[in-house]
Every structure is written in structure tokens, then in C-alpha cells.
């Protein structure tokens, strides 16, 4: 996918939880906070099962910036459905 398509995909889905894998195989898990023509900014939400060390370190630091040109794969995350009563 081109940088332009990733830009529009990210821009149209600000606030969505995503998993992004870069061309080096590193996986970023977070909520899209903002995007510009070169970079998508994620607010990390913690480790994803099976993805190694996770993102807890970055959560304390703030946003993680990922160059749109480095994105190899992009997936929306599903939030678990809450089966119990809401309090």
C-alpha cells in the first residue's frame, strides 16, 4: 500500500485501535492519535499476545511515531465484547 493510502486510512480512523508492523518486523499496538503526511502517531495500549516485549515502556513516554513509508502491515484491533452488566 502506498504512503498516500496509509495516510488517508489513518486519518479517517483516528481513535481506532490498530496493530502496525514495520518493514523490520517490529509490531506497534495502539490508538491512532494523529497523522500527518509522513508519520502516524499512536498512543500505545500495551502488549499484544505473542508480540514479544510489548509497548509498556512507550506508554509512560507518550506517543509513538511511525513513518508511513515504513509500514508493512496494518490491522484494526477488535475490542473484546463485554458480556456482563455495565456499572
PDB file of C-alpha atoms in Angstrom:
ATOM      1  CA  UNK A   1       0.000   0.000   0.000  1.00  0.00           C
ATOM      2  CA  UNK A   2       1.300   3.485  -0.771  1.00  0.00           C
ATOM      3  CA  UNK A   3       2.082   6.172   1.807  1.00  0.00           C
ATOM      4  CA  UNK A   4      -0.837   8.206   0.461  1.00  0.00           C
ATOM      5  CA  UNK A   5      -3.273   5.329   1.102  1.00  0.00           C
ATOM      6  CA  UNK A   6      -1.890   4.742   4.619  1.00  0.00           C
ATOM      7  CA  UNK A   7      -2.196   8.485   5.279  1.00  0.00           C
ATOM      8  CA  UNK A   8      -5.902   8.509   4.349  1.00  0.00           C
ATOM      9  CA  UNK A   9      -6.590   5.201   6.130  1.00  0.00           C
ATOM     10  CA  UNK A  10      -5.028   6.518   9.348  1.00  0.00           C
ATOM     11  CA  UNK A  11      -6.569   9.993   9.032  1.00  0.00           C
ATOM     12  CA  UNK A  12     -10.055   8.553   8.509  1.00  0.00           C
ATOM     13  CA  UNK A  13      -9.668   6.254  11.516  1.00  0.00           C
ATOM     14  CA  UNK A  14      -8.237   8.495  14.235  1.00  0.00           C
ATOM     15  CA  UNK A  15      -9.263   6.988  17.576  1.00  0.00           C
ATOM     16  CA  UNK A  16      -9.165   3.393  16.288  1.00  0.00           C
ATOM     17  CA  UNK A  17      -7.032   0.699  17.889  1.00  0.00           C
ATOM     18  CA  UNK A  18      -4.558  -0.773  15.414  1.00  0.00           C
ATOM     19  CA  UNK A  19      -1.562  -3.058  15.041  1.00  0.00           C
ATOM     20  CA  UNK A  20       1.124  -1.835  12.653  1.00  0.00           C
ATOM     21  CA  UNK A  21       4.106  -3.923  11.566  1.00  0.00           C
ATOM     22  CA  UNK A  22       7.056  -2.106  10.039  1.00  0.00           C
ATOM     23  CA  UNK A  23       9.442  -3.414   7.375  1.00  0.00           C
ATOM     24  CA  UNK A  24      11.843  -4.582  10.120  1.00  0.00           C
ATOM     25  CA  UNK A  25       9.163  -6.788  11.717  1.00  0.00           C
ATOM     26  CA  UNK A  26       8.526  -4.615  14.786  1.00  0.00           C
ATOM     27  CA  UNK A  27       4.854  -4.535  15.850  1.00  0.00           C
ATOM     28  CA  UNK A  28       3.276  -1.384  17.284  1.00  0.00           C
ATOM     29  CA  UNK A  29      -0.057  -1.634  19.093  1.00  0.00           C
ATOM     30  CA  UNK A  30      -2.002   1.486  19.938  1.00  0.00           C
ATOM     31  CA  UNK A  31      -4.706   4.016  19.253  1.00  0.00           C
ATOM     32  CA  UNK A  32      -4.258   6.411  16.343  1.00  0.00           C
ATOM     33  CA  UNK A  33      -3.962   9.878  17.910  1.00  0.00           C
ATOM     34  CA  UNK A  34      -2.950  11.963  14.897  1.00  0.00           C
ATOM     35  CA  UNK A  35      -1.393  11.676  11.457  1.00  0.00           C
ATOM     36  CA  UNK A  36       0.477  13.941   9.106  1.00  0.00           C
ATOM     37  CA  UNK A  37       1.799  13.356   5.583  1.00  0.00           C
ATOM     38  CA  UNK A  38       4.830  11.421   6.843  1.00  0.00           C
ATOM     39  CA  UNK A  39       4.021   9.985  10.278  1.00  0.00           C
ATOM     40  CA  UNK A  40       1.211   8.280  12.187  1.00  0.00           C
ATOM     41  CA  UNK A  41       1.209   8.821  15.959  1.00  0.00           C
ATOM     42  CA  UNK A  42      -0.035   6.018  18.207  1.00  0.00           C
ATOM     43  CA  UNK A  43      -0.891   6.096  21.883  1.00  0.00           C
ATOM     44  CA  UNK A  44       0.395   2.668  22.967  1.00  0.00           C
ATOM     45  CA  UNK A  45      -2.107   0.419  24.744  1.00  0.00           C
ATOM     46  CA  UNK A  46       0.146  -2.377  25.992  1.00  0.00           C
ATOM     47  CA  UNK A  47       1.485  -5.617  24.616  1.00  0.00           C
ATOM     48  CA  UNK A  48      -0.364  -7.743  22.139  1.00  0.00           C
ATOM     49  CA  UNK A  49      -0.307 -11.505  22.829  1.00  0.00           C
ATOM     50  CA  UNK A  50       2.559 -13.183  21.014  1.00  0.00           C
ATOM     51  CA  UNK A  51       4.314  -9.957  20.045  1.00  0.00           C
ATOM     52  CA  UNK A  52       7.311 -10.052  22.377  1.00  0.00           C
ATOM     53  CA  UNK A  53       8.201  -7.246  24.727  1.00  0.00           C
ATOM     54  CA  UNK A  54       5.143  -5.075  24.093  1.00  0.00           C
ATOM     55  CA  UNK A  55       4.781  -1.352  24.471  1.00  0.00           C
ATOM     56  CA  UNK A  56       4.595  -0.680  28.219  1.00  0.00           C
ATOM     57  CA  UNK A  57       7.786   1.406  28.120  1.00  0.00           C
ATOM     58  CA  UNK A  58       6.362   3.738  25.480  1.00  0.00           C
ATOM     59  CA  UNK A  59       3.097   4.232  27.382  1.00  0.00           C
ATOM     60  CA  UNK A  60       4.955   6.231  30.008  1.00  0.00           C
ATOM     61  CA  UNK A  61       6.736   8.320  27.389  1.00  0.00           C
ATOM     62  CA  UNK A  62       3.721   9.321  25.297  1.00  0.00           C
ATOM     63  CA  UNK A  63       3.052   8.910  21.609  1.00  0.00           C
ATOM     64  CA  UNK A  64       4.967   6.582  19.322  1.00  0.00           C
ATOM     65  CA  UNK A  65       5.704   7.995  15.855  1.00  0.00           C
ATOM     66  CA  UNK A  66       5.816   5.592  12.919  1.00  0.00           C
ATOM     67  CA  UNK A  67       6.848   6.724   9.449  1.00  0.00           C
ATOM     68  CA  UNK A  68       4.124   5.924   6.928  1.00  0.00           C
ATOM     69  CA  UNK A  69       6.821   4.758   4.490  1.00  0.00           C
ATOM     70  CA  UNK A  70       7.950   2.070   6.978  1.00  0.00           C
ATOM     71  CA  UNK A  71       4.519   0.393   7.336  1.00  0.00           C
ATOM     72  CA  UNK A  72       4.480  -3.176   6.022  1.00  0.00           C
ATOM     73  CA  UNK A  73       1.137  -4.309   7.506  1.00  0.00           C
ATOM     74  CA  UNK A  74      -1.842  -2.565   9.116  1.00  0.00           C
ATOM     75  CA  UNK A  75      -4.648  -4.245  11.065  1.00  0.00           C
ATOM     76  CA  UNK A  76      -7.568  -2.891  13.064  1.00  0.00           C
ATOM     77  CA  UNK A  77      -7.892  -4.438  16.517  1.00  0.00           C
ATOM     78  CA  UNK A  78     -11.199  -5.659  17.836  1.00  0.00           C
ATOM     79  CA  UNK A  79     -12.156  -4.783  21.352  1.00  0.00           C
ATOM     80  CA  UNK A  80     -13.451  -7.682  23.398  1.00  0.00           C
ATOM     81  CA  UNK A  81     -17.212  -7.747  23.686  1.00  0.00           C
ATOM     82  CA  UNK A  82     -18.407  -7.091  27.227  1.00  0.00           C
ATOM     83  CA  UNK A  83     -20.892  -9.809  28.196  1.00  0.00           C
ATOM     84  CA  UNK A  84     -21.700  -8.654  31.718  1.00  0.00           C
ATOM     85  CA  UNK A  85     -23.728  -5.762  33.053  1.00  0.00           C
ATOM     86  CA  UNK A  86     -22.368  -2.244  32.758  1.00  0.00           C
ATOM     87  CA  UNK A  87     -21.685  -0.482  36.041  1.00  0.00           C
TER      88      UNK A  87
END
